[in-house]
Amino acid sequence: MPTNNDVLTIAEQRQPVLVQHFKNVIKKNELAHAYLFAGPNGSGKEELAMWIAMRLFCINLQDGQPCGKCEECQRISQREHPDVLIVEPEGNSIKVDQVRLLKSEFSKSGMEGNKKVFIIAGAETMTASAANSLLKFLEEPSGNITALLLTTNPNLLLPTVISRTQEMEMQPLAVNELQSQLESAGVGKHLLALTSRLTNSPDQAAEWLVDDWLGQTAAAVWQWESQLLKPDMSAFVTVGTTLVPLAKDRPHQRIVLDIILAGFRDMLLENIDHEKFVMSFPSHRKDLQELTTRYSKKQLVDVTDLGLQSKQLLERNVSFQNVAESLTLKAFNVLSK
Ligand SMILES: [Zn+2]
């Protein structure tokens, strides 16, 4: 959970719509008892939760906006506020003792009727017993309590927990905001457009940057695609020598296919002479222009369809090598007509 003074700014930058939503909801006194905020790392769900806590306690509200500076706001951001409790995973999970502690803190702190907020970050890591313990708490709303559960993956939560909360998906980041976060995560300018097509999560992007995996994979996919468009059957060899070693496990294999699809999208849009689209591989635009002029739109649409079918094959547990080789052969047939 963030503890710095920027939480309010970050909440407004990353989730402007939801900040506005909660401004209205709190003003009308219609805040629900429990919320589940779902969104990738970097989407601003932690900051939104802190914003709500500050909004409820700030003694210096300005036009429905917490000040971030008063004693209450400061105690919340320092995590020292007795009525705002934050639970985070200890190690890999949130354990039943942590939930019990939360419950006992709440039963003793303050007088009845006092506002209280608790935030559970990484809610999907709750053990079954922790989740069951929390469930009783959510079932018996005592007093003026607001529960904010945060998760990157709501599918991992017990349905009984989800059903007692109001689920809210974080809005996708605005393109500018996402790209500036990706740049801060270390994504080079030439990979920004591609990366923002592949993920909403700067943390995810940072993982792909380890050992320059993303840079190497983008270069390998471009090599393969340009061979295919010549059309040159060495593309088939490139699958085994270059793409397969980079596609080391299922998650990476999915991304390699997504990068191939991003390349196909460039090819199609270049061919139909779309003026305003953002290319995933901007540095290869000129080459792509030359390579695609000889093909009909139908041929390129067919190749893109083959790319989409490859993704389905991979999900049916066909090996990545088989999927990529078969895509190469079929695309080659289409382009050689
Ligand atoms: Zn304040």
PDB file of N, CA and C in Angstrom, residues 103-148:
ATOM      1  N   LYS A 103     -10.566  -7.704  13.304  1.00  0.00           N
ATOM      2  CA  LYS A 103     -11.880  -7.691  13.939  1.00  0.00           C
ATOM      3  C   LYS A 103     -11.802  -7.216  15.382  1.00  0.00           C
ATOM      4  N   SER A 104     -10.756  -7.655  16.094  1.00  0.00           N
ATOM      5  CA  SER A 104     -10.688  -7.251  17.503  1.00  0.00           C
ATOM      6  C   SER A 104     -10.314  -5.780  17.626  1.00  0.00           C
ATOM      7  N   GLU A 105      -9.455  -5.298  16.728  1.00  0.00           N
ATOM      8  CA  GLU A 105      -9.111  -3.863  16.739  1.00  0.00           C
ATOM      9  C   GLU A 105     -10.374  -3.041  16.525  1.00  0.00           C
ATOM     10  N   PHE A 106     -11.200  -3.524  15.624  1.00  0.00           N
ATOM     11  CA  PHE A 106     -12.397  -2.758  15.299  1.00  0.00           C
ATOM     12  C   PHE A 106     -13.417  -2.797  16.416  1.00  0.00           C
ATOM     13  N   SER A 107     -13.471  -3.915  17.118  1.00  0.00           N
ATOM     14  CA  SER A 107     -14.482  -3.987  18.179  1.00  0.00           C
ATOM     15  C   SER A 107     -14.089  -3.118  19.359  1.00  0.00           C
ATOM     16  N   LYS A 108     -12.783  -2.885  19.547  1.00  0.00           N
ATOM     17  CA  LYS A 108     -12.416  -2.075  20.715  1.00  0.00           C
ATOM     18  C   LYS A 108     -12.185  -0.592  20.385  1.00  0.00           C
ATOM     19  N   SER A 109     -11.868  -0.311  19.104  1.00  0.00           N
ATOM     20  CA  SER A 109     -11.514   1.082  18.807  1.00  0.00           C
ATOM     21  C   SER A 109     -12.751   1.964  18.673  1.00  0.00           C
ATOM     22  N   GLY A 110     -12.697   3.102  19.303  1.00  0.00           N
ATOM     23  CA  GLY A 110     -13.730   4.106  19.122  1.00  0.00           C
ATOM     24  C   GLY A 110     -15.075   3.729  19.724  1.00  0.00           C
ATOM     25  N   MET A 111     -15.978   4.669  19.702  1.00  0.00           N
ATOM     26  CA  MET A 111     -17.307   4.406  20.230  1.00  0.00           C
ATOM     27  C   MET A 111     -18.184   3.867  19.114  1.00  0.00           C
ATOM     28  N   GLU A 112     -19.286   3.296  19.507  1.00  0.00           N
ATOM     29  CA  GLU A 112     -20.222   2.779  18.519  1.00  0.00           C
ATOM     30  C   GLU A 112     -20.696   3.927  17.637  1.00  0.00           C
ATOM     31  N   GLY A 113     -20.822   3.663  16.353  1.00  0.00           N
ATOM     32  CA  GLY A 113     -21.267   4.724  15.458  1.00  0.00           C
ATOM     33  C   GLY A 113     -20.127   5.472  14.816  1.00  0.00           C
ATOM     34  N   ASN A 114     -18.895   5.288  15.343  1.00  0.00           N
ATOM     35  CA  ASN A 114     -17.740   5.916  14.692  1.00  0.00           C
ATOM     36  C   ASN A 114     -17.542   5.336  13.299  1.00  0.00           C
ATOM     37  N   LYS A 115     -17.141   6.184  12.385  1.00  0.00           N
ATOM     38  CA  LYS A 115     -16.772   5.698  11.055  1.00  0.00           C
ATOM     39  C   LYS A 115     -15.528   4.827  11.163  1.00  0.00           C
ATOM     40  N   LYS A 116     -15.519   3.740  10.414  1.00  0.00           N
ATOM     41  CA  LYS A 116     -14.317   2.912  10.360  1.00  0.00           C
ATOM     42  C   LYS A 116     -14.150   2.395   8.939  1.00  0.00           C
ATOM     43  N   VAL A 117     -12.919   2.312   8.533  1.00  0.00           N
ATOM     44  CA  VAL A 117     -12.622   1.806   7.193  1.00  0.00           C
ATOM     45  C   VAL A 117     -11.584   0.715   7.324  1.00  0.00           C
ATOM     46  N   PHE A 118     -11.807  -0.397   6.679  1.00  0.00           N
ATOM     47  CA  PHE A 118     -10.671  -1.301   6.555  1.00  0.00           C
ATOM     48  C   PHE A 118     -10.410  -1.655   5.110  1.00  0.00           C
ATOM     49  N   ILE A 119      -9.134  -1.792   4.820  1.00  0.00           N
ATOM     50  CA  ILE A 119      -8.673  -2.037   3.456  1.00  0.00           C
ATOM     51  C   ILE A 119      -7.925  -3.360   3.464  1.00  0.00           C
ATOM     52  N   ILE A 120      -8.321  -4.273   2.604  1.00  0.00           N
ATOM     53  CA  ILE A 120      -7.588  -5.535   2.495  1.00  0.00           C
ATOM     54  C   ILE A 120      -6.939  -5.590   1.118  1.00  0.00           C
ATOM     55  N   ALA A 121      -5.642  -5.365   1.081  1.00  0.00           N
ATOM     56  CA  ALA A 121      -4.904  -5.375  -0.188  1.00  0.00           C
ATOM     57  C   ALA A 121      -4.480  -6.809  -0.490  1.00  0.00           C
ATOM     58  N   GLY A 122      -4.515  -7.196  -1.761  1.00  0.00           N
ATOM     59  CA  GLY A 122      -4.165  -8.583  -2.103  1.00  0.00           C
ATOM     60  C   GLY A 122      -5.196  -9.545  -1.554  1.00  0.00           C
ATOM     61  N   ALA A 123      -6.489  -9.157  -1.646  1.00  0.00           N
ATOM     62  CA  ALA A 123      -7.554  -9.953  -1.022  1.00  0.00           C
ATOM     63  C   ALA A 123      -7.591 -11.385  -1.560  1.00  0.00           C
ATOM     64  N   GLU A 124      -7.108 -11.574  -2.801  1.00  0.00           N
ATOM     65  CA  GLU A 124      -7.151 -12.924  -3.385  1.00  0.00           C
ATOM     66  C   GLU A 124      -6.186 -13.881  -2.678  1.00  0.00           C
ATOM     67  N   THR A 125      -5.287 -13.323  -1.833  1.00  0.00           N
ATOM     68  CA  THR A 125      -4.342 -14.205  -1.156  1.00  0.00           C
ATOM     69  C   THR A 125      -4.864 -14.680   0.202  1.00  0.00           C
ATOM     70  N   MET A 126      -6.076 -14.290   0.559  1.00  0.00           N
ATOM     71  CA  MET A 126      -6.630 -14.764   1.835  1.00  0.00           C
ATOM     72  C   MET A 126      -6.723 -16.285   1.826  1.00  0.00           C
ATOM     73  N   THR A 127      -6.274 -16.898   2.914  1.00  0.00           N
ATOM     74  CA  THR A 127      -6.471 -18.343   3.041  1.00  0.00           C
ATOM     75  C   THR A 127      -7.970 -18.588   3.219  1.00  0.00           C
ATOM     76  N   ALA A 128      -8.387 -19.843   3.015  1.00  0.00           N
ATOM     77  CA  ALA A 128      -9.816 -20.151   3.133  1.00  0.00           C
ATOM     78  C   ALA A 128     -10.334 -19.775   4.514  1.00  0.00           C
ATOM     79  N   SER A 129      -9.532 -20.040   5.563  1.00  0.00           N
ATOM     80  CA  SER A 129     -10.024 -19.721   6.905  1.00  0.00           C
ATOM     81  C   SER A 129     -10.063 -18.216   7.123  1.00  0.00           C
ATOM     82  N   ALA A 130      -9.107 -17.483   6.544  1.00  0.00           N
ATOM     83  CA  ALA A 130      -9.139 -16.019   6.651  1.00  0.00           C
ATOM     84  C   ALA A 130     -10.387 -15.480   5.960  1.00  0.00           C
ATOM     85  N   ALA A 131     -10.680 -16.022   4.763  1.00  0.00           N
ATOM     86  CA  ALA A 131     -11.836 -15.555   4.008  1.00  0.00           C
ATOM     87  C   ALA A 131     -13.128 -15.851   4.772  1.00  0.00           C
ATOM     88  N   ASN A 132     -13.200 -17.031   5.393  1.00  0.00           N
ATOM     89  CA  ASN A 132     -14.408 -17.381   6.148  1.00  0.00           C
ATOM     90  C   ASN A 132     -14.587 -16.503   7.367  1.00  0.00           C
ATOM     91  N   SER A 133     -13.457 -16.179   8.005  1.00  0.00           N
ATOM     92  CA  SER A 133     -13.522 -15.301   9.161  1.00  0.00           C
ATOM     93  C   SER A 133     -14.004 -13.906   8.756  1.00  0.00           C
ATOM     94  N   LEU A 134     -13.505 -13.451   7.616  1.00  0.00           N
ATOM     95  CA  LEU A 134     -13.914 -12.142   7.111  1.00  0.00           C
ATOM     96  C   LEU A 134     -15.394 -12.138   6.730  1.00  0.00           C
ATOM     97  N   LEU A 135     -15.823 -13.284   6.186  1.00  0.00           N
ATOM     98  CA  LEU A 135     -17.198 -13.419   5.713  1.00  0.00           C
ATOM     99  C   LEU A 135     -18.195 -13.092   6.815  1.00  0.00           C
ATOM    100  N   LYS A 136     -17.927 -13.608   8.021  1.00  0.00           N
ATOM    101  CA  LYS A 136     -18.842 -13.359   9.143  1.00  0.00           C
ATOM    102  C   LYS A 136     -18.911 -11.866   9.430  1.00  0.00           C
ATOM    103  N   PHE A 137     -17.743 -11.223   9.289  1.00  0.00           N
ATOM    104  CA  PHE A 137     -17.657  -9.784   9.505  1.00  0.00           C
ATOM    105  C   PHE A 137     -18.509  -9.038   8.466  1.00  0.00           C
ATOM    106  N   LEU A 138     -18.418  -9.487   7.228  1.00  0.00           N
ATOM    107  CA  LEU A 138     -19.157  -8.819   6.164  1.00  0.00           C
ATOM    108  C   LEU A 138     -20.663  -9.080   6.271  1.00  0.00           C
ATOM    109  N   GLU A 139     -21.008 -10.230   6.858  1.00  0.00           N
ATOM    110  CA  GLU A 139     -22.424 -10.583   6.981  1.00  0.00           C
ATOM    111  C   GLU A 139     -23.124  -9.793   8.070  1.00  0.00           C
ATOM    112  N   GLU A 140     -22.374  -9.425   9.103  1.00  0.00           N
ATOM    113  CA  GLU A 140     -22.983  -8.728  10.231  1.00  0.00           C
ATOM    114  C   GLU A 140     -22.424  -7.323  10.308  1.00  0.00           C
ATOM    115  N   PRO A 141     -22.896  -6.473   9.423  1.00  0.00           N
ATOM    116  CA  PRO A 141     -22.361  -5.108   9.445  1.00  0.00           C
ATOM    117  C   PRO A 141     -22.642  -4.460  10.787  1.00  0.00           C
ATOM    118  N   SER A 142     -21.590  -4.107  11.503  1.00  0.00           N
ATOM    119  CA  SER A 142     -21.793  -3.478  12.800  1.00  0.00           C
ATOM    120  C   SER A 142     -21.371  -2.028  12.691  1.00  0.00           C
ATOM    121  N   GLY A 143     -22.312  -1.145  12.879  1.00  0.00           N
ATOM    122  CA  GLY A 143     -22.001   0.274  12.865  1.00  0.00           C
ATOM    123  C   GLY A 143     -21.674   0.787  11.483  1.00  0.00           C
ATOM    124  N   ASN A 144     -20.794   1.735  11.451  1.00  0.00           N
ATOM    125  CA  ASN A 144     -20.555   2.534  10.261  1.00  0.00           C
ATOM    126  C   ASN A 144     -19.239   2.119   9.607  1.00  0.00           C
ATOM    127  N   ILE A 145     -19.195   0.858   9.149  1.00  0.00           N
ATOM    128  CA  ILE A 145     -17.934   0.315   8.646  1.00  0.00           C
ATOM    129  C   ILE A 145     -17.953   0.228   7.129  1.00  0.00           C
ATOM    130  N   THR A 146     -16.858   0.634   6.516  1.00  0.00           N
ATOM    131  CA  THR A 146     -16.695   0.470   5.078  1.00  0.00           C
ATOM    132  C   THR A 146     -15.528  -0.472   4.824  1.00  0.00           C
ATOM    133  N   ALA A 147     -15.792  -1.534   4.084  1.00  0.00           N
ATOM    134  CA  ALA A 147     -14.739  -2.502   3.757  1.00  0.00           C
ATOM    135  C   ALA A 147     -14.328  -2.311   2.308  1.00  0.00           C
ATOM    136  N   LEU A 148     -13.022  -2.201   2.073  1.00  0.00           N
ATOM    137  CA  LEU A 148     -12.508  -2.067   0.708  1.00  0.00           C
ATOM    138  C   LEU A 148     -11.544  -3.219   0.456  1.00  0.00           C
TER     139      LEU A 148
END
